[in-house]
Coordinates of C-alpha atoms in Angstrom, one line a residue:
Chain O
M1399 CA 22.4 98.8 300.6
H1400 CA 21.5 99.8 297.5
V1401 CA 18.6 98.8 295.9
I1402 CA 16.7 99.2 292.1
I1403 CA 13.4 100.2 292.0
F1404 CA 11.8 99.3 289.0
S1405 CA 8.0 101.6 288.0
W1406 CA 6.4 102.2 284.5
E1407 CA 5.6 104.7 286.3
Y1408 CA 6.7 107.3 288.7
P1409 CA 6.1 111.2 289.5
P1410 CA 5.0 113.2 287.1
R1411 CA 4.7 110.7 285.1
V1412 CA 1.1 109.7 286.8
V1413 CA -1.2 106.3 285.4
G1414 CA -2.7 105.1 288.2
Q1415 CA -2.1 104.2 292.2
L1416 CA 1.6 102.6 291.8
A1417 CA 4.0 105.9 291.2
E1418 CA 2.6 107.7 294.6
Y1419 CA 3.3 104.5 296.9
V1420 CA 6.9 104.6 294.8
R1421 CA 7.4 107.8 295.4
L1422 CA 6.9 107.2 299.4
L1423 CA 8.1 104.1 299.1
A1424 CA 11.6 105.2 297.8
A1425 CA 11.7 108.0 300.1
E1426 CA 11.1 106.6 303.1
L1427 CA 13.6 103.8 301.5
V1428 CA 15.9 106.6 301.9
K1429 CA 14.8 108.2 305.3
N1430 CA 16.2 104.5 306.2
R1431 CA 19.9 105.0 304.6
V1432 CA 18.4 102.9 301.5
D1433 CA 20.6 104.3 298.9
V1434 CA 16.8 104.1 296.5
H1435 CA 17.8 104.0 292.5
V1436 CA 14.2 104.3 290.4
V1437 CA 14.2 103.1 286.8
T1438 CA 11.1 104.4 285.4
Y1439 CA 9.6 105.4 281.3
H1440 CA 9.4 109.1 280.2
D1441 CA 8.6 110.2 277.1
F1442 CA 10.8 113.2 276.7
L1443 CA 12.4 113.5 280.7
T1444 CA 15.6 111.3 280.0
G1445 CA 18.8 110.2 281.8
A1446 CA 19.7 110.7 285.7
V1447 CA 18.6 113.1 288.1
E1448 CA 18.5 113.5 292.3
E1449 CA 15.1 114.2 293.1
P1450 CA 14.5 116.7 296.0
D1451 CA 13.8 113.7 298.8
G1452 CA 17.7 112.3 298.1
V1453 CA 16.1 109.3 295.3
K1454 CA 17.8 109.3 292.5
V1455 CA 15.9 109.0 289.1
F1456 CA 16.9 107.2 285.5
R1457 CA 13.9 107.6 283.2
V1458 CA 14.3 105.9 279.8
A1459 CA 12.4 106.7 277.0
N1460 CA 11.4 103.9 274.1
P1461 CA 13.7 103.9 271.2
V1462 CA 11.1 102.4 269.1
R1463 CA 9.0 105.3 269.1
T1464 CA 5.5 103.3 266.6
H1465 CA 3.8 100.2 268.5
V1466 CA 1.5 98.2 267.7
G1467 CA 0.5 97.3 271.9
I1468 CA 1.5 97.9 274.9
L1469 CA 3.0 94.7 274.7
T1470 CA 5.6 95.4 272.4
W1471 CA 6.2 98.8 274.1
A1472 CA 6.5 97.2 277.6
L1473 CA 9.0 94.8 275.8
T1474 CA 11.6 97.3 273.3
L1475 CA 11.5 99.4 276.8
N1476 CA 12.7 96.7 278.7
Q1477 CA 16.3 96.6 277.0
E1478 CA 16.8 101.2 278.2
V1479 CA 15.8 99.8 281.9
E1480 CA 18.4 97.2 281.9
R1481 CA 20.6 99.9 280.1
A1482 CA 20.1 102.2 282.7
A1483 CA 20.3 98.7 285.6
A1484 CA 23.4 97.6 284.0
S1485 CA 25.5 101.7 284.6
I1486 CA 24.4 101.2 287.9
Y1487 CA 24.6 98.0 288.8
Y1488 CA 28.9 98.9 287.4
Q1489 CA 28.9 102.6 288.7
V1490 CA 28.4 101.6 292.4
G1491 CA 30.7 98.7 292.1
K1492 CA 28.5 96.4 291.7
Q1493 CA 26.8 96.3 295.6
V1494 CA 23.6 96.2 294.5
A1495 CA 21.8 93.6 296.8
L1496 CA 17.9 93.3 295.7
V1497 CA 16.0 94.8 292.4
D1498 CA 12.2 96.0 293.5
V1499 CA 10.2 95.4 290.5
H1500 CA 6.9 96.7 290.2
D1501 CA 4.2 95.3 288.1
W1502 CA 4.5 93.3 285.3
H1503 CA 6.2 95.6 282.7
F1504 CA 9.5 95.8 283.5
I1505 CA 9.9 91.7 284.5
P1506 CA 12.3 90.7 282.0
A1507 CA 14.7 93.2 282.5
A1508 CA 15.0 91.9 286.2
V1509 CA 15.2 88.0 285.1
T1510 CA 17.9 89.7 282.4
L1511 CA 19.8 90.9 285.3
K1512 CA 19.1 88.0 288.4
N1513 CA 20.2 85.8 285.3
A1514 CA 24.1 87.9 284.5
F1515 CA 24.8 89.0 287.7
G1516 CA 23.4 86.6 290.3
L1517 CA 21.1 89.4 291.2
P1518 CA 17.4 88.7 292.9
F1519 CA 14.2 90.9 292.8
A1520 CA 11.5 90.9 294.4
Y1521 CA 8.4 91.2 292.7
S1522 CA 6.0 93.5 294.1
V1523 CA 2.6 92.7 292.9
E1524 CA -0.1 96.5 292.7
S1525 CA -2.3 94.2 290.6
L1526 CA -3.0 91.3 288.0
E1527 CA -4.2 91.0 284.4
D1528 CA -6.6 88.9 285.6
H1529 CA -8.2 91.5 287.9
R1530 CA -7.5 94.8 284.7
A1531 CA -8.6 92.2 282.1
P1532 CA -11.4 90.0 283.3
P1533 CA -12.2 87.3 282.4
A1534 CA -8.3 87.5 281.1
N1535 CA -8.2 84.9 278.0
T1536 CA -7.7 87.7 274.9
P1537 CA -4.4 86.6 273.5
Y1538 CA -3.4 90.4 274.9
S1539 CA -4.3 89.4 278.0
M1540 CA -2.2 85.2 278.3
S1541 CA 0.7 87.4 276.8
I1542 CA 0.8 89.8 279.5
K1543 CA 0.2 87.0 282.8
S1544 CA 3.2 84.5 280.6
I1545 CA 4.8 87.2 281.6
E1546 CA 3.5 87.9 285.4
W1547 CA 3.9 83.8 285.6
L1548 CA 7.3 84.4 284.9
G1549 CA 7.9 86.9 287.5
F1550 CA 6.8 85.2 289.6
Y1551 CA 8.7 82.0 288.7
E1552 CA 11.6 83.7 288.8
A1553 CA 11.5 86.1 291.7
Q1554 CA 13.1 85.4 295.2
R1555 CA 10.0 87.2 296.9
V1556 CA 6.6 87.9 295.7
C1557 CA 5.3 91.1 297.6
V1558 CA 1.7 92.0 298.1
K1559 CA -0.3 94.8 299.8
S1560 CA -3.7 92.6 301.4
E1561 CA -4.1 89.2 302.0
W1562 CA -7.0 88.9 299.5
M1563 CA -4.1 89.4 296.8
R1564 CA -2.0 87.0 297.9
D1565 CA -4.8 84.5 298.1
E1566 CA -5.3 85.0 294.3
I1567 CA -1.7 84.6 293.6
V1568 CA -1.8 81.7 294.7
R1569 CA -4.9 80.5 293.1
I1570 CA -4.4 82.0 289.8
H1571 CA -0.8 81.4 289.1
A1572 CA -0.2 78.7 291.6
V1573 CA 2.3 80.1 293.3
P1574 CA 3.6 78.7 296.5
K1575 CA 2.3 80.4 299.5
G1576 CA 5.4 80.6 301.4
K1577 CA 7.0 82.8 298.7
I1578 CA 4.3 85.4 299.2
T1579 CA 4.6 88.3 302.3
V1580 CA 2.4 90.5 302.5
V1581 CA 3.4 94.5 304.0
K1582 CA 0.1 96.2 304.1
P1583 CA 0.8 100.0 303.3
K1584 CA -1.3 101.5 305.7
A1585 CA 0.3 99.3 308.7
N1586 CA 2.9 101.2 310.6
S1587 CA 4.9 99.4 310.7
W1588 CA 4.6 99.1 306.4
I1589 CA 9.0 100.3 305.6
R1590 CA 10.3 97.9 308.8
D1591 CA 8.6 94.8 306.6
I1592 CA 9.6 96.4 303.4
L1593 CA 13.9 96.6 305.0
A1594 CA 12.6 92.7 306.6
M1595 CA 11.9 91.5 303.4
Y1596 CA 14.9 93.6 301.0
K1597 CA 17.2 92.0 304.0
S1598 CA 16.5 88.7 304.0
M1599 CA 17.0 88.9 300.4
A1600 CA 20.0 90.4 300.1
G1601 CA 21.2 87.8 302.9
G1602 CA 21.0 84.7 299.4
A1603 CA 22.2 87.4 296.6
G1604 CA 25.1 86.0 294.7
K1605 CA 27.3 88.2 293.5
N1606 CA 29.8 87.8 290.2
Chain G
M683 CA 41.0 75.4 275.6
K684 CA 42.2 79.2 275.0
H685 CA 40.3 80.8 272.7
E686 CA 41.7 84.0 270.9
L687 CA 38.1 85.1 270.4
S688 CA 34.6 84.1 271.6
V689 CA 31.6 85.3 269.5
M690 CA 28.4 84.8 270.8
M691 CA 26.0 84.6 267.6
F692 CA 22.4 85.1 267.7
S693 CA 20.0 84.0 265.3
W694 CA 16.6 82.7 265.0
E695 CA 16.8 80.1 262.6
F696 CA 19.9 77.7 262.8
P697 CA 19.5 74.6 261.2
P698 CA 17.7 72.5 260.9
R699 CA 14.9 74.9 261.5
V700 CA 15.2 76.9 257.6
I701 CA 13.2 79.9 257.2
G702 CA 15.1 81.5 255.1
G703 CA 18.9 83.0 254.1
I704 CA 19.9 83.6 257.7
S705 CA 19.8 80.0 258.6
P706 CA 22.4 78.5 256.3
H707 CA 24.8 81.8 256.5
V708 CA 25.0 81.6 260.1
Y709 CA 25.6 77.5 260.1
F710 CA 28.5 77.9 257.5
L711 CA 30.0 81.1 259.0
S712 CA 29.6 79.6 262.5
K713 CA 31.5 76.3 261.5
S714 CA 34.5 78.3 260.0
L715 CA 34.6 80.5 262.2
A716 CA 34.9 77.7 265.0
R717 CA 37.2 75.5 261.8
N718 CA 39.4 79.4 262.3
G719 CA 40.3 79.2 266.1
V720 CA 36.7 81.0 267.4
K721 CA 34.7 79.9 269.8
V722 CA 31.5 80.1 268.7
Y723 CA 28.9 80.3 270.6
V724 CA 25.0 80.1 268.4
V725 CA 21.8 80.9 270.7
T726 CA 18.4 80.4 268.1
C727 CA 14.9 78.9 268.7
D728 CA 14.6 75.9 269.3
F729 CA 12.6 72.7 266.7
P730 CA 11.1 70.1 267.4
D731 CA 13.2 66.7 267.6
T732 CA 16.4 68.8 268.4
P733 CA 18.6 69.0 271.6
A734 CA 18.7 71.8 273.6
H735 CA 22.4 72.7 273.6
E736 CA 25.2 70.6 271.2
V737 CA 28.0 71.0 269.7
I738 CA 28.2 70.7 266.5
D739 CA 32.2 71.1 265.2
G740 CA 32.8 73.1 267.3
V741 CA 30.4 74.8 267.0
E742 CA 28.2 75.4 270.7
V743 CA 24.3 75.8 269.7
Y744 CA 22.1 76.5 272.3
R745 CA 18.4 76.4 271.3
V746 CA 15.5 78.3 273.3
D747 CA 11.9 77.8 273.4
S748 CA 10.9 80.6 272.0
Y749 CA 7.1 79.6 272.0
K750 CA 7.1 79.8 275.8
N751 CA 4.7 82.7 275.6
P752 CA 1.3 83.3 274.5
A753 CA 1.6 85.9 272.0
P754 CA -0.8 88.1 269.7
D755 CA 0.7 88.9 266.7
F756 CA 4.0 88.0 264.9
A757 CA 5.9 91.3 266.4
T758 CA 5.2 90.3 269.5
W759 CA 5.9 86.8 269.0
V760 CA 9.5 88.5 268.4
Y761 CA 9.9 90.5 271.0
L762 CA 8.9 87.8 273.9
M763 CA 11.2 84.8 272.3
N764 CA 14.0 87.5 272.5
L765 CA 13.2 88.0 276.5
N766 CA 13.9 83.8 276.8
M767 CA 16.6 84.1 274.2
Q768 CA 17.8 86.8 276.3
R769 CA 17.5 85.2 279.6
E770 CA 18.7 82.0 278.3
A771 CA 21.8 83.7 277.0
A772 CA 22.4 85.7 280.6
A773 CA 23.1 82.0 282.0
I774 CA 25.1 80.9 279.3
V775 CA 27.1 83.6 279.6
N776 CA 27.9 82.7 282.9
K777 CA 28.1 79.5 283.3
V778 CA 30.8 79.4 280.3
A779 CA 34.5 79.4 280.9
D780 CA 35.8 81.4 278.6
K781 CA 34.0 84.8 278.0
I782 CA 32.5 86.6 275.3
D783 CA 34.5 88.6 273.7
V784 CA 31.8 90.0 271.5
F785 CA 27.5 89.7 270.7
H786 CA 26.8 89.6 267.1
A787 CA 22.6 89.8 265.8
H788 CA 21.5 89.0 263.3
D789 CA 18.5 90.3 261.6
W790 CA 16.1 93.4 263.7
L791 CA 14.7 89.3 265.3
V792 CA 17.2 88.9 267.7
A793 CA 18.1 92.7 268.2
T794 CA 16.4 93.4 271.4
A795 CA 18.0 90.1 273.3
C796 CA 21.6 91.4 272.4
I797 CA 20.8 95.2 272.3
G798 CA 20.1 94.5 276.5
L799 CA 23.2 92.1 276.8
K800 CA 25.2 94.6 275.2
H801 CA 25.2 96.9 278.2
V802 CA 24.4 94.3 280.8
F803 CA 27.4 92.8 280.0
R804 CA 29.5 95.4 278.6
K805 CA 30.2 93.6 275.3
P806 CA 30.5 95.1 272.1
L807 CA 28.0 93.9 269.4
L808 CA 27.7 94.2 266.2
T809 CA 25.1 93.2 263.8
T810 CA 24.8 91.6 260.1
M811 CA 21.6 92.8 258.5
H812 CA 20.2 90.8 256.0
S813 CA 17.8 92.8 254.8
T814 CA 15.5 95.8 256.1
E815 CA 11.8 95.3 256.4
I816 CA 11.4 98.7 254.4
G817 CA 13.1 97.2 251.6
R818 CA 11.4 94.1 252.3
R819 CA 7.6 95.8 251.8
D820 CA 9.0 99.0 249.5
G821 CA 8.2 101.6 252.3
L822 CA 6.5 101.7 255.4
H823 CA 2.7 101.5 255.0
T824 CA 1.6 100.0 258.6
D825 CA 2.5 100.4 262.3
T826 CA 4.1 96.9 262.0
E827 CA 6.3 97.6 259.9
R828 CA 7.2 100.7 261.2
M829 CA 8.4 99.4 264.2
I830 CA 10.3 97.1 263.1
H831 CA 11.9 100.0 261.0
E832 CA 12.6 101.3 264.2
T833 CA 13.9 98.3 265.8
E834 CA 15.9 97.8 263.0
A835 CA 17.6 101.1 263.3
W836 CA 18.2 101.1 267.3
L837 CA 19.9 97.8 266.8
T838 CA 21.9 99.7 263.9
Y839 CA 22.7 102.9 266.2
E840 CA 23.9 100.4 268.5
A841 CA 26.6 97.9 267.2
W842 CA 29.6 98.7 266.9
R843 CA 29.8 97.8 263.2
V844 CA 26.8 97.2 260.9
I845 CA 28.1 94.0 258.9
C846 CA 26.3 93.8 255.4
C847 CA 26.5 91.1 252.4
S848 CA 26.7 93.6 249.1
N849 CA 27.9 96.3 248.2
Y850 CA 24.7 97.0 247.4
M851 CA 23.1 96.2 250.9
V852 CA 26.1 98.9 252.7
S853 CA 24.3 101.1 250.4
H854 CA 21.0 101.1 251.4
V855 CA 21.1 100.0 254.9
K856 CA 23.2 103.6 254.5
W857 CA 20.2 105.1 253.3
A858 CA 17.5 103.3 255.4
F859 CA 18.8 104.6 258.7
G860 CA 21.5 107.6 257.7
L861 CA 24.3 105.5 259.2
P862 CA 27.7 106.9 259.1
E863 CA 30.0 105.2 256.0
D864 CA 32.5 104.1 258.7
K865 CA 30.1 101.9 260.6
L866 CA 29.7 100.0 257.7
A867 CA 31.4 96.8 256.6
M868 CA 30.8 94.9 253.4
V869 CA 31.7 90.7 253.9
P870 CA 30.0 88.4 251.2
N871 CA 27.7 85.4 251.9
G872 CA 29.5 82.2 251.3
V873 CA 27.7 78.9 249.7
N874 CA 28.8 75.3 250.3
T875 CA 30.0 74.1 247.5
S876 CA 30.5 70.6 249.0
V877 CA 27.1 69.2 248.8
Y878 CA 26.9 69.3 245.4
E879 CA 30.3 67.5 244.9
G880 CA 30.1 63.3 243.5
I881 CA 26.1 64.3 242.5
E882 CA 25.8 63.5 239.2
K883 CA 22.8 65.3 237.1
E884 CA 23.2 61.9 234.4
N885 CA 22.7 59.5 238.1
L886 CA 19.2 61.2 238.9
K887 CA 16.7 60.5 236.5
E888 CA 14.6 58.5 238.2
F889 CA 14.5 61.3 241.0
R890 CA 13.9 63.3 238.1
A891 CA 11.1 61.2 237.0
K892 CA 9.2 62.0 239.9
F893 CA 9.3 65.9 239.2
A894 CA 8.9 66.4 234.9
L895 CA 8.6 63.8 232.1
P896 CA 12.0 63.1 230.1
E897 CA 10.9 66.1 227.2
E898 CA 10.0 68.7 229.7
K899 CA 12.3 70.7 230.9
I900 CA 13.2 72.3 234.8
V901 CA 12.4 75.5 236.1
L902 CA 13.5 75.4 239.3
Y903 CA 12.5 78.2 241.9
V904 CA 13.7 78.1 245.3
G905 CA 12.0 80.8 248.3
R906 CA 9.5 81.7 250.1
L907 CA 6.2 82.4 248.4
V908 CA 5.9 86.6 249.5
Y909 CA 6.0 89.2 247.6
E910 CA 9.7 91.0 247.7
K911 CA 10.6 87.1 245.8
G912 CA 8.5 88.2 243.0
I913 CA 7.3 84.4 242.3
H914 CA 4.6 85.8 240.8
V915 CA 6.5 87.6 238.1
L916 CA 8.1 84.0 237.6
I917 CA 4.2 82.6 237.3
N918 CA 3.2 85.4 235.0
A919 CA 6.0 84.6 232.5
V920 CA 4.8 81.0 232.8
P921 CA 3.1 81.2 229.1
K922 CA 5.0 82.5 227.6
I923 CA 7.9 80.8 228.1
L924 CA 5.4 77.0 227.4
E925 CA 5.5 79.2 224.0
K926 CA 8.4 77.9 223.4
V927 CA 10.0 74.8 225.1
N928 CA 8.4 72.1 226.7
A929 CA 8.9 72.6 230.7
K930 CA 7.6 71.8 234.2
F931 CA 7.8 74.3 237.1
L932 CA 9.1 73.5 240.6
I933 CA 8.4 76.1 243.4
V934 CA 10.1 75.1 246.3
G935 CA 9.3 77.5 249.6
N936 CA 6.3 78.5 251.4
G937 CA 5.0 81.8 252.2
Y938 CA 1.8 83.8 252.6
M939 CA 1.1 84.4 248.8
K940 CA 0.7 80.2 248.0
D941 CA -2.3 80.2 247.9
Q942 CA -2.9 83.1 245.7
L943 CA -0.5 81.5 243.4
L944 CA -2.0 78.3 243.5
N945 CA -5.5 80.0 242.3
I946 CA -3.4 81.7 239.4
A947 CA -2.0 78.6 238.5
R948 CA -5.0 76.9 237.9
S949 CA -7.7 80.1 236.3
M950 CA -4.4 79.8 233.8
R951 CA -4.9 76.1 233.3
L952 CA -2.0 75.0 233.9
E953 CA -1.6 73.2 237.4
H954 CA -0.3 70.0 235.8
K955 CA 3.3 71.8 234.5
I956 CA 3.2 74.2 238.0
L957 CA 4.6 72.3 240.9
F958 CA 4.6 73.7 244.6
L959 CA 6.3 71.6 246.2
G960 CA 6.7 73.5 249.4
F961 CA 9.5 73.0 252.2
V962 CA 12.2 70.4 251.0
D963 CA 14.5 68.5 252.7
E964 CA 18.5 69.4 252.6
A965 CA 18.9 66.6 250.7
T966 CA 15.4 66.9 248.0
L967 CA 16.4 70.5 247.5
V968 CA 20.5 69.6 246.7
K969 CA 19.6 66.8 243.8
L970 CA 16.9 69.2 242.5
Q971 CA 18.8 72.0 241.8
K972 CA 21.2 69.2 240.5
C973 CA 18.5 68.7 238.1
A974 CA 17.5 72.1 237.3
D975 CA 17.7 72.9 233.5
V976 CA 17.9 76.5 235.0
S977 CA 17.3 78.5 238.1
V978 CA 15.3 81.3 238.3
V979 CA 16.2 84.0 240.8
P980 CA 13.0 86.9 239.9
S981 CA 13.1 89.0 243.4
L982 CA 12.3 92.6 243.4
F983 CA 13.8 93.3 246.1
E984 CA 17.1 91.0 247.0
P985 CA 19.4 91.9 249.7
F986 CA 21.7 89.3 248.4
G987 CA 20.2 86.2 246.7
I988 CA 22.5 83.1 248.0
V989 CA 19.8 80.8 246.1
A990 CA 20.9 81.9 242.9
L991 CA 25.1 80.9 244.3
E992 CA 24.1 77.7 245.3
A993 CA 22.5 77.0 241.3
M994 CA 25.7 78.5 240.4
A995 CA 27.5 76.0 242.8
A996 CA 25.2 73.6 241.5
K997 CA 26.2 74.1 238.1
S998 CA 22.7 74.9 236.7
P999 CA 22.2 78.2 235.1
V1000 CA 20.5 81.4 236.1
V1001 CA 18.3 84.1 235.7
V1002 CA 18.4 86.4 238.1
S1003 CA 16.6 89.7 238.5
D1004 CA 19.0 92.9 237.5
T1005 CA 19.1 94.2 241.3
G1006 CA 20.3 94.4 245.2
G1007 CA 22.9 91.6 245.4
L1008 CA 22.0 89.8 242.4
S1009 CA 23.0 92.0 240.2
E1010 CA 26.5 92.0 241.7
I1011 CA 27.0 88.1 241.2
V1012 CA 25.8 87.2 238.3
E1013 CA 27.9 89.0 235.5
H1014 CA 25.5 89.2 232.5
D1015 CA 26.4 86.6 229.6
V1016 CA 29.0 85.6 231.6
T1017 CA 28.1 83.9 234.9
G1018 CA 24.1 83.8 234.2
V1019 CA 21.4 85.6 232.5
K1020 CA 20.5 89.6 234.0
V1021 CA 16.1 90.3 233.4
Y1022 CA 14.7 93.3 233.6
P1023 CA 12.7 93.1 237.2
N1024 CA 9.7 92.8 237.5
N1025 CA 9.0 92.3 233.9
P1026 CA 7.6 88.7 233.0
E1027 CA 8.5 89.3 228.9
S1028 CA 12.2 89.9 230.2
L1029 CA 12.1 86.8 232.6
A1030 CA 10.1 84.8 229.8
W1031 CA 13.0 85.5 227.6
G1032 CA 16.0 84.8 229.9
I1033 CA 14.9 81.8 230.4
T1034 CA 14.2 80.5 226.9
K1035 CA 17.1 81.9 225.9
V1036 CA 19.2 79.1 228.5
L1037 CA 16.7 76.4 228.1
L1038 CA 16.9 76.8 224.3
D1039 CA 20.3 77.6 223.7
E1040 CA 22.5 74.5 225.8
N1041 CA 25.9 75.7 224.1
Y1042 CA 25.0 78.6 225.9
S1043 CA 23.7 77.7 229.3
R1044 CA 26.7 75.0 229.8
Y1045 CA 29.0 77.8 229.0
V1046 CA 27.6 80.3 232.5
S1047 CA 27.2 77.5 234.7
E1048 CA 31.0 76.5 233.8
N1049 CA 31.7 80.1 234.8
A1050 CA 29.2 80.9 237.4
Y1051 CA 30.1 77.3 239.3
R1052 CA 34.3 78.7 239.0
K1053 CA 33.3 82.3 240.3
V1054 CA 31.4 81.0 243.5
R1055 CA 34.3 78.2 244.3
E1056 CA 36.7 81.7 244.0
N1057 CA 35.0 84.7 245.7
F1058 CA 32.6 83.2 248.0
D1059 CA 34.5 80.7 250.1
W1060 CA 33.5 80.3 253.4
N1061 CA 36.7 79.9 254.6
R1062 CA 37.9 83.4 253.5
I1063 CA 34.2 85.1 254.5
A1064 CA 35.5 84.0 258.0
E1065 CA 39.4 85.9 258.1
Q1066 CA 37.2 88.8 257.0
T1067 CA 35.0 88.5 259.2
M1068 CA 38.0 88.1 262.4
Q1069 CA 39.7 91.1 260.9
I1070 CA 36.2 92.9 261.5
Y1071 CA 36.1 91.1 265.3
R1072 CA 39.5 92.1 266.2
A1073 CA 39.6 95.3 264.8
V1074 CA 36.4 96.2 266.9
L1075 CA 38.1 94.8 269.9
G1076 CA 40.7 96.7 269.2
E1077 CA 38.8 100.0 269.7
Y1078 CA 36.7 98.5 271.8
S1079 CA 39.4 98.1 274.4
K1080 CA 40.5 102.2 274.3
S1081 CA 37.5 102.2 275.9
F1082 CA 35.4 102.4 279.2
W1083 CA 34.0 99.6 279.2
A1084 CA 36.8 97.7 278.6

């Protein structure tokens, strides 16, 4: 099973907790015989590399160097994420099962790949704009929230790390509770739960 | 029906949404390509009371909800609009029976949508660069301007061919982005002469009376009220012109300089001579161009200058600043008058000359009309564009993407 993971942070580029979580996730998936392709951002380490733990990592840089905010940075970077993901897709004979996108930054790319290839994606939520920047009512925050909402709307599954987060997503974005899977990173069944979610999604994948 | 070629065009404006020259350009180019047997899809922004999908003379037009996401500023809005455009276009490419052969982007405003789609579907991307940020702003002064410039550079980098509408723009784009010569192609902009047929100036007296007194000559400006269009140069020339000839100045269009220009007109006590009409509908515009005793294009930066061509098609004499594409369209003393850019004295001289010498005015406008019909015909432009598509597809067929 080929899985593409999108994350805006991945070692050695560590911004918050997400980088370490995604590193561990990718490594554990490889141990469970999943072909893992991580697409991430780095300022200068670009291209595809095989990491020590068997994860294929594609690091892309933004061709537009000057930005007026994180939004323009993220939105332009998405085209390079798509380029990397499309390369993976064609290289593995279109046999990608799903995309797992962590937080909002690369939601646009996941949405395009879904519409173009019929490739389902899971939206894994580390944090929400409402919690990062309360009360999240500036034009910037509202814009980011609208991308989060698009992710919830277009995702086949939403994956969260706690019941609290699930309830917050239901409260803030009115996402149907049944669409959200709670997978606790500290639980013994963590990676099995992730795999179960992936398998339930890949079954419904339309291919062209 | 199987088509030899199919193209998906991207433009942030398409009639009835008209902001600048890209909208009519894409409209006529699409229609002419369709008439020549090309299957054309246009993906553009939405407009009130306009369908999300319609077929116009064989052209499939898709309008995308472009204000779906709140945006903190214009540039961010553009990238968010591209997100929605790309999302819908990806679904359309999947849905349509004819496969898409090429993507064609018009300006940086649709850059990110098209760059992503190129890689996702692995089809060649072409772009027409109608303008550049570095040209519009006369340099790059802010982060927003630099960001737009870098997005333009990226688009030209990703494009298989870069089309420009004038020789001036070819050299400008080559300089601005450091492009190799063989990546650039020149295809002129066209003008639709048919909308001006059957309307005679003599029959428009009643219409004319709404804007000017019978003894007043009409000086017409059509364009956005922005710095690069040089509208302030025209406003500064008004008193000099009025010393010699009684005229009414009709200003069509909107822009960020409007309030400033209104203030200048008021402080010169010339409010009764300068009418700011704002945005007018197509039918009114055509009649105004027919009524105009002179049409003025005082641009400081002008990649092409479609309004000059329209005026020439309407048989209105033109006075243009000798810059950019305008220099190539107008031949001085033959098809119009060229004046020094950013020079109110020179502009006033040109306008006065046309208004005071009726024989001269008739001579240049008739020459101009002939030239427009011969050189700026959309059918011919469509054929040139198709040749570029075919050349690109020929090269593409030998690539590993094919």
